[in-house]
PDB file of C-alpha atoms in Angstrom:
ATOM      1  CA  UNK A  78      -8.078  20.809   1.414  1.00 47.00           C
ATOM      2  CA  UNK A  79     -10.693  18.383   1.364  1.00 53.00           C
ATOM      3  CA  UNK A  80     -11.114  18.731  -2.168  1.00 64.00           C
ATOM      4  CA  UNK A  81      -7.458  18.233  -4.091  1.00 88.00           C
ATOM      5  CA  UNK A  82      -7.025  21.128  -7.082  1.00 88.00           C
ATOM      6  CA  UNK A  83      -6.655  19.013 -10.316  1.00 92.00           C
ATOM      7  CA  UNK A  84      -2.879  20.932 -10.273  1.00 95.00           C
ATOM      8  CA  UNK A  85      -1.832  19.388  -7.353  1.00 97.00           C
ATOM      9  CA  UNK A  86      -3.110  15.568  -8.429  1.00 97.00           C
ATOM     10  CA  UNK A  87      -1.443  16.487 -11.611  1.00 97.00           C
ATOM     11  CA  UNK A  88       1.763  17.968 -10.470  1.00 98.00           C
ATOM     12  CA  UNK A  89       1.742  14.960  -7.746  1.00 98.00           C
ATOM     13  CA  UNK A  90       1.163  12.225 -10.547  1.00 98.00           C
ATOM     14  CA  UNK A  91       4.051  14.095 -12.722  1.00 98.00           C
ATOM     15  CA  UNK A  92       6.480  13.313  -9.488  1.00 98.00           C
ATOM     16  CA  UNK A  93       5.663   9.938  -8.752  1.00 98.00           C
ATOM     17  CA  UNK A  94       5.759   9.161 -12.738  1.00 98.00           C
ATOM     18  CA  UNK A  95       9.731  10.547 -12.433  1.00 98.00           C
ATOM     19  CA  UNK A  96      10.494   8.640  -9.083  1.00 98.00           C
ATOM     20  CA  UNK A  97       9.386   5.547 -10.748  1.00 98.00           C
ATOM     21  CA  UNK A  98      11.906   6.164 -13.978  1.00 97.00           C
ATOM     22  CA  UNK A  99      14.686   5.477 -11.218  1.00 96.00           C
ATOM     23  CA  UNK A 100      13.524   2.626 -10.174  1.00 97.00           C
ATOM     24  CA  UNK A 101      13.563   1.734 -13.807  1.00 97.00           C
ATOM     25  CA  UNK A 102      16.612   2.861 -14.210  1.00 94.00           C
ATOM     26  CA  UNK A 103      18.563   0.740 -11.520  1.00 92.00           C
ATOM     27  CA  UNK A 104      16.265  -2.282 -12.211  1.00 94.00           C
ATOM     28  CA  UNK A 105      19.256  -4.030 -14.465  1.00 89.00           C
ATOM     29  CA  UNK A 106      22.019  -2.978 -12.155  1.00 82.00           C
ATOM     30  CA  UNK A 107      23.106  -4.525  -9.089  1.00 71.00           C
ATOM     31  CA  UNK A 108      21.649  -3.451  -5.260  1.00 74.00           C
ATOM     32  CA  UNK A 109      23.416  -2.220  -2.582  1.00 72.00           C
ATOM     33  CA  UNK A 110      21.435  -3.952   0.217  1.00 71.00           C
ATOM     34  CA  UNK A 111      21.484  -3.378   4.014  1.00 75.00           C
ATOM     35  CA  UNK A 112      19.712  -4.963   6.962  1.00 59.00           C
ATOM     36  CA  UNK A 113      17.484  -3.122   9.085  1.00 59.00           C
ATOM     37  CA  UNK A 114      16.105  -5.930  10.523  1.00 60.00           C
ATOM     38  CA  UNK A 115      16.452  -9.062  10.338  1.00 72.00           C
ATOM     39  CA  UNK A 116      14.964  -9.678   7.119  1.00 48.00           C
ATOM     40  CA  UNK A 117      14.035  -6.017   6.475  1.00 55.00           C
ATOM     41  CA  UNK A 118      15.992  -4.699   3.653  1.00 57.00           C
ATOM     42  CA  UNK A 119      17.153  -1.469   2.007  1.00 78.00           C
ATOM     43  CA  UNK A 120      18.662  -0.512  -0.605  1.00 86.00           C
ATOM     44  CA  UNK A 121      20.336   2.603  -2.423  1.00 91.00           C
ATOM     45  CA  UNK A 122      17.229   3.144  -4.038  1.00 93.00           C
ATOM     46  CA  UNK A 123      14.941   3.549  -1.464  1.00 92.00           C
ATOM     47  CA  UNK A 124      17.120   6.242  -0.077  1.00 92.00           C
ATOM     48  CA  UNK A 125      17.138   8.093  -3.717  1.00 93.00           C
ATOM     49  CA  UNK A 126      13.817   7.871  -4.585  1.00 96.00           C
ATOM     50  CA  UNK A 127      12.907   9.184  -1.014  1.00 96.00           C
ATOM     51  CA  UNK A 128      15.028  12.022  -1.721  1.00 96.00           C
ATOM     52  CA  UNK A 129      13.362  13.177  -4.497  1.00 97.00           C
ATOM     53  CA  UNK A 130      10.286  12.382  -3.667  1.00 98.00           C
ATOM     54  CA  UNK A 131      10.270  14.867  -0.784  1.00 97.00           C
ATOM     55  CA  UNK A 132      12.602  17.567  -2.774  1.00 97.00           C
ATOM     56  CA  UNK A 133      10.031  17.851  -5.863  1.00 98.00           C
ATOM     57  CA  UNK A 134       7.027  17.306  -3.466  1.00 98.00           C
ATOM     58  CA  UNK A 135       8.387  20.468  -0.951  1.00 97.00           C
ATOM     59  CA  UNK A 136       7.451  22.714  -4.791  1.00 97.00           C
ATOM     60  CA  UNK A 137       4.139  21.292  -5.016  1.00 97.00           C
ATOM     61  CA  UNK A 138       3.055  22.268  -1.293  1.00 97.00           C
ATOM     62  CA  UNK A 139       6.030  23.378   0.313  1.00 96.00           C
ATOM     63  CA  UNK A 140       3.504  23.808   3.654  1.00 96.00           C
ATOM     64  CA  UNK A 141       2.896  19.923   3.578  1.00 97.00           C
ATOM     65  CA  UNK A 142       4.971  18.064   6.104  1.00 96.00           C
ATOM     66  CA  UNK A 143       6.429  14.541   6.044  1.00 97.00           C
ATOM     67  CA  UNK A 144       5.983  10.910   7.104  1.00 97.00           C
ATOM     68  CA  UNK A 145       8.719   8.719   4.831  1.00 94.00           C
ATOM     69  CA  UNK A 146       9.852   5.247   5.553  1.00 86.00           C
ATOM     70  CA  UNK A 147      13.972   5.767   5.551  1.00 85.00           C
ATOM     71  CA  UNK A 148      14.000   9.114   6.913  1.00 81.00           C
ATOM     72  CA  UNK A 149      10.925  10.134   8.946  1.00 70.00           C
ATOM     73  CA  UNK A 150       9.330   7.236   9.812  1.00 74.00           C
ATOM     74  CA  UNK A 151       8.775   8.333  13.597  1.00 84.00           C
ATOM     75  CA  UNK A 152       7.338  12.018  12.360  1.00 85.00           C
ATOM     76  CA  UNK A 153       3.737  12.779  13.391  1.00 88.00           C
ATOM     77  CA  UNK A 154       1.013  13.038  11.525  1.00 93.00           C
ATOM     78  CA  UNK A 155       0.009  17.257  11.442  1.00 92.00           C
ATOM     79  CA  UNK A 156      -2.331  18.920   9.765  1.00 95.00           C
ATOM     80  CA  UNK A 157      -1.104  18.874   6.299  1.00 96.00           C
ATOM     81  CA  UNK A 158       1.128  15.827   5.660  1.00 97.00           C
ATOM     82  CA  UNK A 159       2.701  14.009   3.025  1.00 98.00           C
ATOM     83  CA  UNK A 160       2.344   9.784   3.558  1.00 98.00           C
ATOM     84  CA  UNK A 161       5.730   8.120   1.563  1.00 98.00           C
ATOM     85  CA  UNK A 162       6.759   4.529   0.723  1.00 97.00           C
ATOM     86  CA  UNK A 163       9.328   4.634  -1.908  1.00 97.00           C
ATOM     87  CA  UNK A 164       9.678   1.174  -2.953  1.00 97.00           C
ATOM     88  CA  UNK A 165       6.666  -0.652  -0.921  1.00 97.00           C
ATOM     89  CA  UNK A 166       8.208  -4.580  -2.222  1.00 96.00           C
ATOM     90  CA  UNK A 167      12.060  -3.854  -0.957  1.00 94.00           C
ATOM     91  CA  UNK A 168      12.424  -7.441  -1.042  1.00 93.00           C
ATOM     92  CA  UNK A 169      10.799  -8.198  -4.460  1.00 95.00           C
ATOM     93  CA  UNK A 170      12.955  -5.187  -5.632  1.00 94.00           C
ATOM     94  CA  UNK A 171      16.231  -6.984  -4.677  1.00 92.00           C
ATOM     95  CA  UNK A 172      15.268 -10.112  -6.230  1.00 93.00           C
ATOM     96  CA  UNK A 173      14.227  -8.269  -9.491  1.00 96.00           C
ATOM     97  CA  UNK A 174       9.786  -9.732  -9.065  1.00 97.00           C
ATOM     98  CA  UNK A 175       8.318  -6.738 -10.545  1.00 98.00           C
ATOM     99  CA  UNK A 176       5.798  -6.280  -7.953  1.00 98.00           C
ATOM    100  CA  UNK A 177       7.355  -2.980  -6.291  1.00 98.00           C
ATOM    101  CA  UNK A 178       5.678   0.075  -5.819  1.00 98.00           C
ATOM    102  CA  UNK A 179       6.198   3.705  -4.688  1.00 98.00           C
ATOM    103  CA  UNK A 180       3.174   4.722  -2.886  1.00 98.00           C
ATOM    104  CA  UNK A 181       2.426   8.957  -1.760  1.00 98.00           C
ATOM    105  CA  UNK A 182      -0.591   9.734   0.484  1.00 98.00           C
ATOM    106  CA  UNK A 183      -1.496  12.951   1.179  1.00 98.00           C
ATOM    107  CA  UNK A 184      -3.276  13.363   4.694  1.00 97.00           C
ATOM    108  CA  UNK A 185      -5.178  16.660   5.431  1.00 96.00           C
ATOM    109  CA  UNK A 186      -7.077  17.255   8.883  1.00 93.00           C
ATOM    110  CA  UNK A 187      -7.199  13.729  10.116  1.00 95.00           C
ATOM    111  CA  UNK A 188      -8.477  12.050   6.735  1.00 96.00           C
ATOM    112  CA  UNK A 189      -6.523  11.112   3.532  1.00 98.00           C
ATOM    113  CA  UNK A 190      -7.335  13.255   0.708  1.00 98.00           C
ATOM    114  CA  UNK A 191      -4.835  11.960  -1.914  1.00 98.00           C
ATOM    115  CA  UNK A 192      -3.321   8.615  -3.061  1.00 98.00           C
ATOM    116  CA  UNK A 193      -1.139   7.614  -5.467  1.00 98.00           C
ATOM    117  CA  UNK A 194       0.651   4.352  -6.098  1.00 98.00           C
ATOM    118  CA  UNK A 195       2.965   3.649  -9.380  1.00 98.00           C
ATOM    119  CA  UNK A 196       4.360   0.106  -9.790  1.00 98.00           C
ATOM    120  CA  UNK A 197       6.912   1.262 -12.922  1.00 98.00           C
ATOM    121  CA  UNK A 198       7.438  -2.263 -14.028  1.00 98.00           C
ATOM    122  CA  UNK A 199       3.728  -2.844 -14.611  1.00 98.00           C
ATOM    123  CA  UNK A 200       3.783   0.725 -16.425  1.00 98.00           C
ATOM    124  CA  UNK A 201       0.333   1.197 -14.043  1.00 98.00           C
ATOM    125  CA  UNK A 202       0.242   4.363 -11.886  1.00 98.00           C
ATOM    126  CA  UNK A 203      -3.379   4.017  -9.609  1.00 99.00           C
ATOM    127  CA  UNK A 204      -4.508   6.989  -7.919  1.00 98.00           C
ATOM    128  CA  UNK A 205      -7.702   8.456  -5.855  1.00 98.00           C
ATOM    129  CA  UNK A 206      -8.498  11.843  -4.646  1.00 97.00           C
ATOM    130  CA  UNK A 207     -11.027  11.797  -2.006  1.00 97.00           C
ATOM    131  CA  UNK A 208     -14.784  11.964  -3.527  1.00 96.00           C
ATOM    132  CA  UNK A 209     -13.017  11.411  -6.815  1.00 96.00           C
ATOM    133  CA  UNK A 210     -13.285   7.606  -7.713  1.00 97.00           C
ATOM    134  CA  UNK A 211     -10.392   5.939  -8.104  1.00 98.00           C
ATOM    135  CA  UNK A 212      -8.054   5.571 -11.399  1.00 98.00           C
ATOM    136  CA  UNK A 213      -5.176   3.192 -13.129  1.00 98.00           C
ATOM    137  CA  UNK A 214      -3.773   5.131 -16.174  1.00 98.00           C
ATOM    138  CA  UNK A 215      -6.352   7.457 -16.018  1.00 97.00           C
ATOM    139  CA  UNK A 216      -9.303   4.621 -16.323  1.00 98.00           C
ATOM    140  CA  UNK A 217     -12.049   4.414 -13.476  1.00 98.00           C
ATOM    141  CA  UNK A 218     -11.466   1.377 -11.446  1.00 98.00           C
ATOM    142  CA  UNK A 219     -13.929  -0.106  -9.343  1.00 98.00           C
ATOM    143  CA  UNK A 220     -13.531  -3.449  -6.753  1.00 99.00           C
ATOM    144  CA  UNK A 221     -15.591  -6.348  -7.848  1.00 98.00           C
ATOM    145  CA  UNK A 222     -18.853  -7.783  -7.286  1.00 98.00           C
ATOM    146  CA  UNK A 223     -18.132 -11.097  -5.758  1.00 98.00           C
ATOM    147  CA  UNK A 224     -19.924 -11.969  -2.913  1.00 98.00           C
ATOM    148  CA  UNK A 225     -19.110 -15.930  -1.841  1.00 98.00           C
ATOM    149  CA  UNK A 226     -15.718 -16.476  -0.097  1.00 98.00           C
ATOM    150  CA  UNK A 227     -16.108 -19.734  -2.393  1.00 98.00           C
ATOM    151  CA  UNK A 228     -15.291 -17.383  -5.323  1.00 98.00           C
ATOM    152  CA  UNK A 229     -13.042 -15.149  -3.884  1.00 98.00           C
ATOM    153  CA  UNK A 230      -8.902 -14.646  -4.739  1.00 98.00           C
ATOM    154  CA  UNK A 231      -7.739 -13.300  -1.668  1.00 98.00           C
ATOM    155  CA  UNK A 232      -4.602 -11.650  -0.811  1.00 98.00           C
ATOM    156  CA  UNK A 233      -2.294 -11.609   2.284  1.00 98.00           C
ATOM    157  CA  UNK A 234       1.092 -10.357   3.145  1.00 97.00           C
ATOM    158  CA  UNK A 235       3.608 -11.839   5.957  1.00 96.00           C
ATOM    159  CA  UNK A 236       4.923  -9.502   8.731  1.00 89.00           C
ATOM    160  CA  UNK A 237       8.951  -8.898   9.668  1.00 86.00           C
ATOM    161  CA  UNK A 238       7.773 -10.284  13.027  1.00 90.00           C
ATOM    162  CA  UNK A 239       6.831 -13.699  11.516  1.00 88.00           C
ATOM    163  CA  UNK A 240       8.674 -15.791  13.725  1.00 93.00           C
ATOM    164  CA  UNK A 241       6.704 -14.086  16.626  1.00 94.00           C
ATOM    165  CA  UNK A 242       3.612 -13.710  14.757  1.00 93.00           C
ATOM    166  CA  UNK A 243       3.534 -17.457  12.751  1.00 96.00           C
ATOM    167  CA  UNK A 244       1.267 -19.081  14.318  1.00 96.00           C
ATOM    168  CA  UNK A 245      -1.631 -16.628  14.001  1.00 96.00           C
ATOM    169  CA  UNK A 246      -0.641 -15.985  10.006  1.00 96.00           C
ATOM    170  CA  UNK A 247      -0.642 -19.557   9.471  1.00 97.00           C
ATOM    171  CA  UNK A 248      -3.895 -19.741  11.626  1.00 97.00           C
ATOM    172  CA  UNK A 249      -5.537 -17.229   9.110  1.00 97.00           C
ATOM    173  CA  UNK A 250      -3.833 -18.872   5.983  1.00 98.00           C
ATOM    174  CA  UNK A 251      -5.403 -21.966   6.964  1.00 97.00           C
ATOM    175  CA  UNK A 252      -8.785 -20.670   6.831  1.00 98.00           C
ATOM    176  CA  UNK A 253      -8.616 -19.073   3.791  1.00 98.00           C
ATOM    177  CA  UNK A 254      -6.672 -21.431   1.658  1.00 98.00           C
ATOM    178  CA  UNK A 255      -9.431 -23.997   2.397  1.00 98.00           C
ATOM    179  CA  UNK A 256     -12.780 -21.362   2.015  1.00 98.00           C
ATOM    180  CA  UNK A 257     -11.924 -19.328  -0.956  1.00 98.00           C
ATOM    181  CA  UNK A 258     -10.937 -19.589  -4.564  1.00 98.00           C
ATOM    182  CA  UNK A 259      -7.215 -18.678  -3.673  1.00 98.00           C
ATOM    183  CA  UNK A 260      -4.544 -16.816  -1.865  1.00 98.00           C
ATOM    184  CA  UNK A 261      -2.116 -14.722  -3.673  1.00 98.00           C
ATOM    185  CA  UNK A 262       1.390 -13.222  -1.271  1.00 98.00           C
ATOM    186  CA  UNK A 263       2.619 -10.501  -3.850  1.00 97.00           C
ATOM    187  CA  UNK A 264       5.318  -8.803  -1.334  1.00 97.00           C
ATOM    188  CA  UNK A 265       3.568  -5.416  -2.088  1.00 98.00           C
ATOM    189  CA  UNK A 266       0.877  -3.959   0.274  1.00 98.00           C
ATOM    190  CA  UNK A 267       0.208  -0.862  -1.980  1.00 98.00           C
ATOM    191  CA  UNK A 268       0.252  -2.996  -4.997  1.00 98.00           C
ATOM    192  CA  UNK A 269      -2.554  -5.605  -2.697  1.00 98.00           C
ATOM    193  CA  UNK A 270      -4.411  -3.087  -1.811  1.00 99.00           C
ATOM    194  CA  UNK A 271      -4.563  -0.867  -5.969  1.00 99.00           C
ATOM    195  CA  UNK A 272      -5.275  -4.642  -6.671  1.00 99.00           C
ATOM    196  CA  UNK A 273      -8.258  -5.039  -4.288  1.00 99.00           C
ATOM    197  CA  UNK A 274      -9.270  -1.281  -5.571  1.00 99.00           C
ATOM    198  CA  UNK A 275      -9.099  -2.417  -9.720  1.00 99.00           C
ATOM    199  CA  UNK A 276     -11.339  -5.603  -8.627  1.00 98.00           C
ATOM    200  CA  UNK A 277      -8.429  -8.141  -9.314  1.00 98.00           C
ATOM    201  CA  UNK A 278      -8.412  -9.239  -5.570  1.00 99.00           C
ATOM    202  CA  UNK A 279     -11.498  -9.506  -4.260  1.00 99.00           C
ATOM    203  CA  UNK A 280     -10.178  -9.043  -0.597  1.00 99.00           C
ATOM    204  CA  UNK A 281      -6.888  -8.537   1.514  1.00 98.00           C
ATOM    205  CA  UNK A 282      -5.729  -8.693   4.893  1.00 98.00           C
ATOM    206  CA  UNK A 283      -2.263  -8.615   6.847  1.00 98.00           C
ATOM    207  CA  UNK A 284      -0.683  -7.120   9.904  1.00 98.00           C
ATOM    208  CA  UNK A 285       2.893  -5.502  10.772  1.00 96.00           C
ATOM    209  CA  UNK A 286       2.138  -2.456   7.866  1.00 97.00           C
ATOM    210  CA  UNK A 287       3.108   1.000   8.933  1.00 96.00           C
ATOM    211  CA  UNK A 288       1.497   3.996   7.596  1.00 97.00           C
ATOM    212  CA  UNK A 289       3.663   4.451   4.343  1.00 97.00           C
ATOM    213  CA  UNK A 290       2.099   0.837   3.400  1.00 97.00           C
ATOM    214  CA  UNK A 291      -1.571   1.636   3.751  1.00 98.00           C
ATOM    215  CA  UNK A 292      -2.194   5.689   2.760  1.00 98.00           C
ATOM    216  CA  UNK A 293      -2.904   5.629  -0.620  1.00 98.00           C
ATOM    217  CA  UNK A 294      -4.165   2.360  -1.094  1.00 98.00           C
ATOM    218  CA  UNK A 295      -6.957   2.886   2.048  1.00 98.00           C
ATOM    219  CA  UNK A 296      -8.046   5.510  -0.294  1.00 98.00           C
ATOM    220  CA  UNK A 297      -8.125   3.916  -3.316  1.00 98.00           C
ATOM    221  CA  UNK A 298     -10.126   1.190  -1.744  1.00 99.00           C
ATOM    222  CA  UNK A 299     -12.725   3.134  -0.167  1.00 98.00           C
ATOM    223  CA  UNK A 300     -13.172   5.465  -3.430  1.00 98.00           C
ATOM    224  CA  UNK A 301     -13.739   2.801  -5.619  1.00 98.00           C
ATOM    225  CA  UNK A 302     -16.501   1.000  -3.780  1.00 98.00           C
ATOM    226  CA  UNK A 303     -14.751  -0.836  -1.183  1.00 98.00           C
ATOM    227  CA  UNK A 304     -14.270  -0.952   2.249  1.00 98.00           C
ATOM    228  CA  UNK A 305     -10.706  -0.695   4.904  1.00 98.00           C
ATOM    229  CA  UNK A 306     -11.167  -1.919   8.886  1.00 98.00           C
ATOM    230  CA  UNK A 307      -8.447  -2.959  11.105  1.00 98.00           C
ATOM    231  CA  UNK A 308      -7.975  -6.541  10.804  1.00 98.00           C
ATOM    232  CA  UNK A 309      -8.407  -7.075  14.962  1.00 96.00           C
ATOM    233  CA  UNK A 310     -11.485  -5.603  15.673  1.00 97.00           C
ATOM    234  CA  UNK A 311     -13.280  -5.131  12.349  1.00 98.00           C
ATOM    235  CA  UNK A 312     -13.562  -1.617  13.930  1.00 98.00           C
ATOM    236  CA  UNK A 313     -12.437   1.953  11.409  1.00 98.00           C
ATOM    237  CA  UNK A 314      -9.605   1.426   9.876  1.00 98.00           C
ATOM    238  CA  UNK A 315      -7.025   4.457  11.443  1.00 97.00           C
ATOM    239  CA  UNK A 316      -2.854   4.294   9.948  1.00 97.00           C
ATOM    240  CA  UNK A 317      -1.624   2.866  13.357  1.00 96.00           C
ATOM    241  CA  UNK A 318      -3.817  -0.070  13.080  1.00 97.00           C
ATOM    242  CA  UNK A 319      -2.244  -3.443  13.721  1.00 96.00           C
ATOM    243  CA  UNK A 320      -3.629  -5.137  11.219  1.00 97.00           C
ATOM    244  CA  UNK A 321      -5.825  -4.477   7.976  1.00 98.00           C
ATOM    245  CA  UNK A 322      -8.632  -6.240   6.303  1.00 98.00           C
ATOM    246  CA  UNK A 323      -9.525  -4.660   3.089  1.00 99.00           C
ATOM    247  CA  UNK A 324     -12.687  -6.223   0.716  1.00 99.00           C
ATOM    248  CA  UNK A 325     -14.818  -5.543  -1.784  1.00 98.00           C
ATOM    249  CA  UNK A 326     -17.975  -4.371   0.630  1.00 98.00           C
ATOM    250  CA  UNK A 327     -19.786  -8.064   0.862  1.00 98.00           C
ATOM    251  CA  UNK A 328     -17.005  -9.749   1.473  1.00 98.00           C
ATOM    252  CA  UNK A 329     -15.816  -7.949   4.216  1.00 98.00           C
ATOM    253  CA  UNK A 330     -17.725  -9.278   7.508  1.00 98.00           C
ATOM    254  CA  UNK A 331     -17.931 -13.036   6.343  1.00 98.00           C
ATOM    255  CA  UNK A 332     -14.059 -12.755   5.786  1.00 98.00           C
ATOM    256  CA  UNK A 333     -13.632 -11.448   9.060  1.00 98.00           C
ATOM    257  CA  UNK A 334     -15.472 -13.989  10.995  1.00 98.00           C
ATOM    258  CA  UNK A 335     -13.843 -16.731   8.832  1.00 98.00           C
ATOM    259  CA  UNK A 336     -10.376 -15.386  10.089  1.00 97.00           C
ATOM    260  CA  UNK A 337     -11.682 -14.727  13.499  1.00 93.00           C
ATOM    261  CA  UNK A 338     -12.832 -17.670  14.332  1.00 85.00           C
TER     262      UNK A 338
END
C-alpha cells in the first residue's frame, strides 16, 4: 500500500473529523485528570477518543494493527500499522489553549504512507498521503521559502524529562532566541510540525516525542517540500529518534549547526 486508495484517506479523514467532535464536545466541561508522570497528564478524553479511534479505524482496514498512546504504546511497529495520538497537547487540553490535536499515521512496510492531524478548535484538519502533497481543509500546503535563520519563527517543544534534560533545552533555546526572528512553544508536536508543513513555522526541533507525536506530521513535512532528521545526528529521521529537527529544506543544516554548536 504504497499508494493510499482515495476511500481509505476519505473514510480515514471521516473518522478523525468525528473523534475531533468529542473533543469539542467535552471542551466546556470539566477534566478528569490523572498523572502518569510527573507532569504527564491524562484525561477521560484521551481514553475515549482512543477508543474510537481504533473501533471505527478496525472497519476501514480491519488487517491494520496498532500503536496508540494510552493503550498500546509498547506495540511494535508490523507491516501494516496504524500510528495514534489522540489529543497530542494533553496539557493545553486541560487548561482549555486550543492548541490540541489528534494525530493518525498510517505506517506500511517500514515507511509512512498516511497522515492526518485535526486540531478541532482551529476547525483545520491537515493531512498527506505519501507522493500526494500535503493538505489543510482540502487546500495544498507547502513550507516556506525562508532561507536566513535571521528571518526565521522557529518552534520548539519541552520534554517530560526537563529537569534531566534542562540544561541542553535551555542550551538550544539560547541559540535560537538570539539568531532567529522568534521562538514559538505551542504544547502540540503534531500541531508544530502541520505548522512547519503550511509554512507558518519555518523550522522545529525538540526531543522526548514518541512515535504517536511525529507520524503524521513527518509526512506532512516531507510531502510538502520540507525536510525531518533526528535532532542528534542530523542523520534520517526513523520514529524512535531521540530528538527531531524539522525545516523548511534551507534552513535545515544552518539550524542544526547553530544548535550543535
Amino acid at each position: 500500500m504504497t499508494f493510499v486508495p482515495a476511500d481509505i484517506l476519505d473514510e480515514t479523514l471521516a473518522v478523525v473529523r468525528e473523534a475531533g467532535a468529542i473533543i469539542l464536545e467535552q471542551w466546556d466541561r470539566p477534566s478528569s485528570i490523572t498523572l502518569k508522570g510527573r507532569i504527564d497528564l491524562v484525561t477521560e478524553t484521551d481514553v475515549a477518543v482512543e477508543e474510537f479511534l481504533k473501533q471505527k479505524l478496525r472497519g476501514v482496514l480491519p488487517e491494520a494493527g496498532f500503536m496508540a498512546e494510552e493503550s498500546a504504546g509498547d506495540a511494535p511497529l508490523g507491516e501494516l500499522t496504524w500510528i495514534i495520538d489522540p489529543v497530542d497537547g494533553t496539557t493545553n487540553f486541560a487548561h482549555r489553549i486550543p492548541l490540541v490535536a489528534t494525530s493518525v499515521g498510517l505506517w506500511h512496510c517500514g515507511k509512512m504512507v498516511m497522515g492526518v492531524v485535526n486540531a478541532p478548535v482551529l476547525r483545520e484538519c491537515f493531512h498527506a498521503v505519501r507522493g500526494g502533497g500535503a493538505f489543510v481543509n482540502g487546500r495544498s500546503i507547502r513550507v516556506s521559502g525562508t532561507s536566513v535563520l535571521e528571518h526565521a519563527l522557529v518552534a520548539t517543544g519541552f520534554p517530560y524529562t526537563i529537569r534531566e534534560d534542562v540544561e541542553e533545552v535551555l542550551h538550544w533555546l539560547s541559540r535560537s532566541l538570539v539568531t532567529t526572528r522568534g521562538v514559538r512553544r505551542g504544547g502540540s508536536a503534531a500541531i508544530d510540525l502541520a505548522f512547519v508543513a503550511a509554512g507558518r513555522y519555518d523550522a522545529y526541533y525538540e526531543i522526548g516525542l514518541r512515535p504517536w507525536d511525529t507520524s503524521a506530521g513527518w509526512l506532512l513535512v516531507e510531502e510538502a517540500g520540507g525536510r525531518m532528521t533526528q535532532l542528534d545526528t542530523n542523520e534520517s529521521f526513523n520514529l524512535f529518534a531521540r530528538g527531531v529537527l524539522a525545516s523548511n529544506g534551507p534552513l535545515h543544516d544552518p539550524l542544526y549547526a547553530l544548535l550543535k554548536g
